[in-house]
């Protein structure tokens, strides 16, 4: 029961903490989206993980009507020694809209983890594990 209460609290907090217009929540968010910003910064956007600096160059998210999704990210890494390398990352899995809200639960079958987002109108906002928002737009 505590898990359900925690999940509902997280859903309410996530839905209330976004800048998405609450009146435009679609029943079906299937479509192709491009990554517009990371942590409020337009792309290319820098971020640091451990001692490595990443510059997120581009990203795409495809949401299918049958509950599947794929994500592709392109970024440049800069090691502490100054070496640059272009890299891509991908994820894929299933998604579901919980209740009649815009809260979306994602399960990444390639990387074996789950995460959440909020969808509305022509936008999907994902929260990174570091607390940054990834804003995707159609």
PDB file of C-alpha atoms in Angstrom:
ATOM      1  CA  UNK A   1       0.000   0.000   0.000  1.00  0.00           C
ATOM      2  CA  UNK A   2       2.896   2.353   0.764  1.00  0.00           C
ATOM      3  CA  UNK A   3       4.292   1.766  -2.734  1.00  0.00           C
ATOM      4  CA  UNK A   4       0.977   2.791  -4.301  1.00  0.00           C
ATOM      5  CA  UNK A   5       0.759   5.884  -2.088  1.00  0.00           C
ATOM      6  CA  UNK A   6       4.353   6.805  -2.963  1.00  0.00           C
ATOM      7  CA  UNK A   7       3.666   6.347  -6.668  1.00  0.00           C
ATOM      8  CA  UNK A   8       0.536   8.497  -6.478  1.00  0.00           C
ATOM      9  CA  UNK A   9       2.455  11.208  -4.615  1.00  0.00           C
ATOM     10  CA  UNK A  10       5.180  11.098  -7.260  1.00  0.00           C
ATOM     11  CA  UNK A  11       2.581  11.330 -10.015  1.00  0.00           C
ATOM     12  CA  UNK A  12       0.945  14.342  -8.385  1.00  0.00           C
ATOM     13  CA  UNK A  13       4.291  16.032  -7.766  1.00  0.00           C
ATOM     14  CA  UNK A  14       5.508  15.417 -11.311  1.00  0.00           C
ATOM     15  CA  UNK A  15       2.263  16.620 -12.874  1.00  0.00           C
ATOM     16  CA  UNK A  16       2.208  19.750 -10.725  1.00  0.00           C
ATOM     17  CA  UNK A  17       5.873  20.582 -11.182  1.00  0.00           C
ATOM     18  CA  UNK A  18       5.868  20.930 -14.959  1.00  0.00           C
ATOM     19  CA  UNK A  19       5.104  23.966 -17.066  1.00  0.00           C
ATOM     20  CA  UNK A  20       2.829  22.028 -19.407  1.00  0.00           C
ATOM     21  CA  UNK A  21      -0.595  23.465 -20.174  1.00  0.00           C
ATOM     22  CA  UNK A  22      -2.964  21.154 -18.299  1.00  0.00           C
ATOM     23  CA  UNK A  23      -5.809  21.753 -20.777  1.00  0.00           C
ATOM     24  CA  UNK A  24      -4.051  20.169 -23.761  1.00  0.00           C
ATOM     25  CA  UNK A  25      -3.453  16.645 -22.500  1.00  0.00           C
ATOM     26  CA  UNK A  26      -4.079  14.314 -25.429  1.00  0.00           C
ATOM     27  CA  UNK A  27      -5.544  10.852 -25.179  1.00  0.00           C
ATOM     28  CA  UNK A  28      -2.896   9.611 -27.580  1.00  0.00           C
ATOM     29  CA  UNK A  29       0.640  10.993 -27.520  1.00  0.00           C
ATOM     30  CA  UNK A  30       1.940   8.714 -30.251  1.00  0.00           C
ATOM     31  CA  UNK A  31       4.280  10.498 -32.640  1.00  0.00           C
ATOM     32  CA  UNK A  32       7.831  11.614 -33.330  1.00  0.00           C
ATOM     33  CA  UNK A  33       9.464  14.176 -31.072  1.00  0.00           C
ATOM     34  CA  UNK A  34      12.811  16.006 -31.202  1.00  0.00           C
ATOM     35  CA  UNK A  35      14.801  16.988 -28.145  1.00  0.00           C
ATOM     36  CA  UNK A  36      14.537  20.750 -27.660  1.00  0.00           C
ATOM     37  CA  UNK A  37      16.316  21.331 -24.348  1.00  0.00           C
ATOM     38  CA  UNK A  38      18.157  19.774 -21.421  1.00  0.00           C
ATOM     39  CA  UNK A  39      17.876  21.374 -17.999  1.00  0.00           C
ATOM     40  CA  UNK A  40      16.341  24.492 -19.511  1.00  0.00           C
ATOM     41  CA  UNK A  41      19.213  25.023 -21.966  1.00  0.00           C
ATOM     42  CA  UNK A  42      18.654  24.665 -25.719  1.00  0.00           C
ATOM     43  CA  UNK A  43      20.739  22.107 -27.586  1.00  0.00           C
ATOM     44  CA  UNK A  44      23.621  21.644 -27.791  1.00  0.00           C
ATOM     45  CA  UNK A  45      23.554  21.498 -23.983  1.00  0.00           C
ATOM     46  CA  UNK A  46      26.467  20.611 -21.699  1.00  0.00           C
ATOM     47  CA  UNK A  47      26.172  18.309 -18.698  1.00  0.00           C
ATOM     48  CA  UNK A  48      28.693  16.564 -16.419  1.00  0.00           C
ATOM     49  CA  UNK A  49      28.538  12.951 -15.202  1.00  0.00           C
ATOM     50  CA  UNK A  50      31.276  11.947 -12.753  1.00  0.00           C
ATOM     51  CA  UNK A  51      34.409  13.496 -14.294  1.00  0.00           C
ATOM     52  CA  UNK A  52      33.237  13.445 -17.904  1.00  0.00           C
ATOM     53  CA  UNK A  53      31.674  16.435 -19.641  1.00  0.00           C
ATOM     54  CA  UNK A  54      28.989  15.619 -22.202  1.00  0.00           C
ATOM     55  CA  UNK A  55      27.512  17.958 -24.759  1.00  0.00           C
ATOM     56  CA  UNK A  56      24.102  16.697 -25.824  1.00  0.00           C
ATOM     57  CA  UNK A  57      23.891  17.504 -29.537  1.00  0.00           C
ATOM     58  CA  UNK A  58      20.493  16.085 -30.550  1.00  0.00           C
ATOM     59  CA  UNK A  59      17.836  13.580 -29.624  1.00  0.00           C
ATOM     60  CA  UNK A  60      14.720  11.925 -30.934  1.00  0.00           C
ATOM     61  CA  UNK A  61      11.844  10.103 -29.262  1.00  0.00           C
ATOM     62  CA  UNK A  62       9.289   7.975 -31.121  1.00  0.00           C
ATOM     63  CA  UNK A  63       6.115   6.960 -29.265  1.00  0.00           C
ATOM     64  CA  UNK A  64       3.969   4.384 -31.056  1.00  0.00           C
ATOM     65  CA  UNK A  65       0.219   3.962 -30.609  1.00  0.00           C
ATOM     66  CA  UNK A  66       0.722   0.380 -29.379  1.00  0.00           C
ATOM     67  CA  UNK A  67       2.724   1.485 -26.319  1.00  0.00           C
ATOM     68  CA  UNK A  68       6.285   1.131 -27.621  1.00  0.00           C
ATOM     69  CA  UNK A  69       8.971   3.834 -27.643  1.00  0.00           C
ATOM     70  CA  UNK A  70      12.505   4.364 -28.938  1.00  0.00           C
ATOM     71  CA  UNK A  71      14.956   7.122 -28.090  1.00  0.00           C
ATOM     72  CA  UNK A  72      18.198   8.084 -29.815  1.00  0.00           C
ATOM     73  CA  UNK A  73      20.647  10.613 -28.376  1.00  0.00           C
ATOM     74  CA  UNK A  74      23.787  12.027 -29.987  1.00  0.00           C
ATOM     75  CA  UNK A  75      26.411  13.680 -27.847  1.00  0.00           C
ATOM     76  CA  UNK A  76      30.070  14.591 -27.689  1.00  0.00           C
ATOM     77  CA  UNK A  77      32.149  13.550 -24.693  1.00  0.00           C
ATOM     78  CA  UNK A  78      35.128  15.482 -23.424  1.00  0.00           C
ATOM     79  CA  UNK A  79      37.358  13.481 -21.086  1.00  0.00           C
ATOM     80  CA  UNK A  80      39.301  15.112 -18.244  1.00  0.00           C
ATOM     81  CA  UNK A  81      42.372  14.940 -20.519  1.00  0.00           C
ATOM     82  CA  UNK A  82      40.574  16.925 -23.246  1.00  0.00           C
ATOM     83  CA  UNK A  83      39.851  14.090 -25.687  1.00  0.00           C
ATOM     84  CA  UNK A  84      36.591  14.601 -27.655  1.00  0.00           C
ATOM     85  CA  UNK A  85      34.528  11.702 -28.964  1.00  0.00           C
ATOM     86  CA  UNK A  86      31.163  11.621 -30.770  1.00  0.00           C
ATOM     87  CA  UNK A  87      28.862   9.021 -29.248  1.00  0.00           C
ATOM     88  CA  UNK A  88      25.272   7.861 -29.568  1.00  0.00           C
ATOM     89  CA  UNK A  89      22.982   6.272 -27.046  1.00  0.00           C
ATOM     90  CA  UNK A  90      19.669   4.527 -27.526  1.00  0.00           C
ATOM     91  CA  UNK A  91      16.836   3.180 -25.473  1.00  0.00           C
ATOM     92  CA  UNK A  92      13.633   1.333 -26.239  1.00  0.00           C
ATOM     93  CA  UNK A  93      10.753  -0.113 -24.329  1.00  0.00           C
ATOM     94  CA  UNK A  94       7.125   0.267 -23.434  1.00  0.00           C
ATOM     95  CA  UNK A  95       5.065   3.188 -22.179  1.00  0.00           C
ATOM     96  CA  UNK A  96       1.651   3.689 -20.625  1.00  0.00           C
ATOM     97  CA  UNK A  97      -0.351   6.748 -19.581  1.00  0.00           C
ATOM     98  CA  UNK A  98      -1.454   6.269 -15.995  1.00  0.00           C
ATOM     99  CA  UNK A  99      -5.130   7.006 -15.391  1.00  0.00           C
ATOM    100  CA  UNK A 100      -6.455   9.990 -17.334  1.00  0.00           C
ATOM    101  CA  UNK A 101      -3.468  12.144 -16.445  1.00  0.00           C
ATOM    102  CA  UNK A 102      -0.507  13.038 -18.627  1.00  0.00           C
ATOM    103  CA  UNK A 103       1.904  11.060 -16.433  1.00  0.00           C
ATOM    104  CA  UNK A 104       3.772   8.508 -18.541  1.00  0.00           C
ATOM    105  CA  UNK A 105       5.614   5.493 -17.131  1.00  0.00           C
ATOM    106  CA  UNK A 106       8.456   4.184 -19.307  1.00  0.00           C
ATOM    107  CA  UNK A 107      10.227   0.812 -19.040  1.00  0.00           C
ATOM    108  CA  UNK A 108      13.519   0.623 -20.937  1.00  0.00           C
ATOM    109  CA  UNK A 109      13.931  -2.984 -22.050  1.00  0.00           C
ATOM    110  CA  UNK A 110      17.407  -2.369 -23.538  1.00  0.00           C
ATOM    111  CA  UNK A 111      18.977  -0.843 -20.442  1.00  0.00           C
ATOM    112  CA  UNK A 112      16.707  -2.472 -17.808  1.00  0.00           C
ATOM    113  CA  UNK A 113      15.446   0.579 -15.948  1.00  0.00           C
ATOM    114  CA  UNK A 114      12.274   2.615 -15.652  1.00  0.00           C
ATOM    115  CA  UNK A 115      11.611   6.351 -15.616  1.00  0.00           C
ATOM    116  CA  UNK A 116       8.736   8.764 -15.915  1.00  0.00           C
ATOM    117  CA  UNK A 117       7.589  11.758 -17.873  1.00  0.00           C
ATOM    118  CA  UNK A 118       4.668  14.047 -18.506  1.00  0.00           C
ATOM    119  CA  UNK A 119       3.030  14.432 -21.913  1.00  0.00           C
ATOM    120  CA  UNK A 120       0.761  17.171 -23.168  1.00  0.00           C
ATOM    121  CA  UNK A 121      -0.155  18.677 -26.500  1.00  0.00           C
ATOM    122  CA  UNK A 122       2.989  18.560 -28.581  1.00  0.00           C
ATOM    123  CA  UNK A 123       5.445  18.092 -25.730  1.00  0.00           C
ATOM    124  CA  UNK A 124       6.898  15.339 -23.535  1.00  0.00           C
ATOM    125  CA  UNK A 125       9.040  16.210 -20.515  1.00  0.00           C
ATOM    126  CA  UNK A 126      11.312  13.530 -19.037  1.00  0.00           C
ATOM    127  CA  UNK A 127      13.183  13.828 -15.748  1.00  0.00           C
ATOM    128  CA  UNK A 128      16.794  12.584 -15.782  1.00  0.00           C
ATOM    129  CA  UNK A 129      18.239  10.698 -12.823  1.00  0.00           C
ATOM    130  CA  UNK A 130      20.230  13.865 -12.099  1.00  0.00           C
ATOM    131  CA  UNK A 131      17.029  15.908 -11.859  1.00  0.00           C
ATOM    132  CA  UNK A 132      17.331  17.723 -15.191  1.00  0.00           C
ATOM    133  CA  UNK A 133      14.365  18.005 -17.525  1.00  0.00           C
ATOM    134  CA  UNK A 134      14.612  16.786 -21.097  1.00  0.00           C
ATOM    135  CA  UNK A 135      11.962  18.581 -23.160  1.00  0.00           C
ATOM    136  CA  UNK A 136      10.859  16.867 -26.375  1.00  0.00           C
ATOM    137  CA  UNK A 137       8.617  18.628 -28.910  1.00  0.00           C
ATOM    138  CA  UNK A 138       6.769  17.371 -31.993  1.00  0.00           C
TER     139      UNK A 138
END
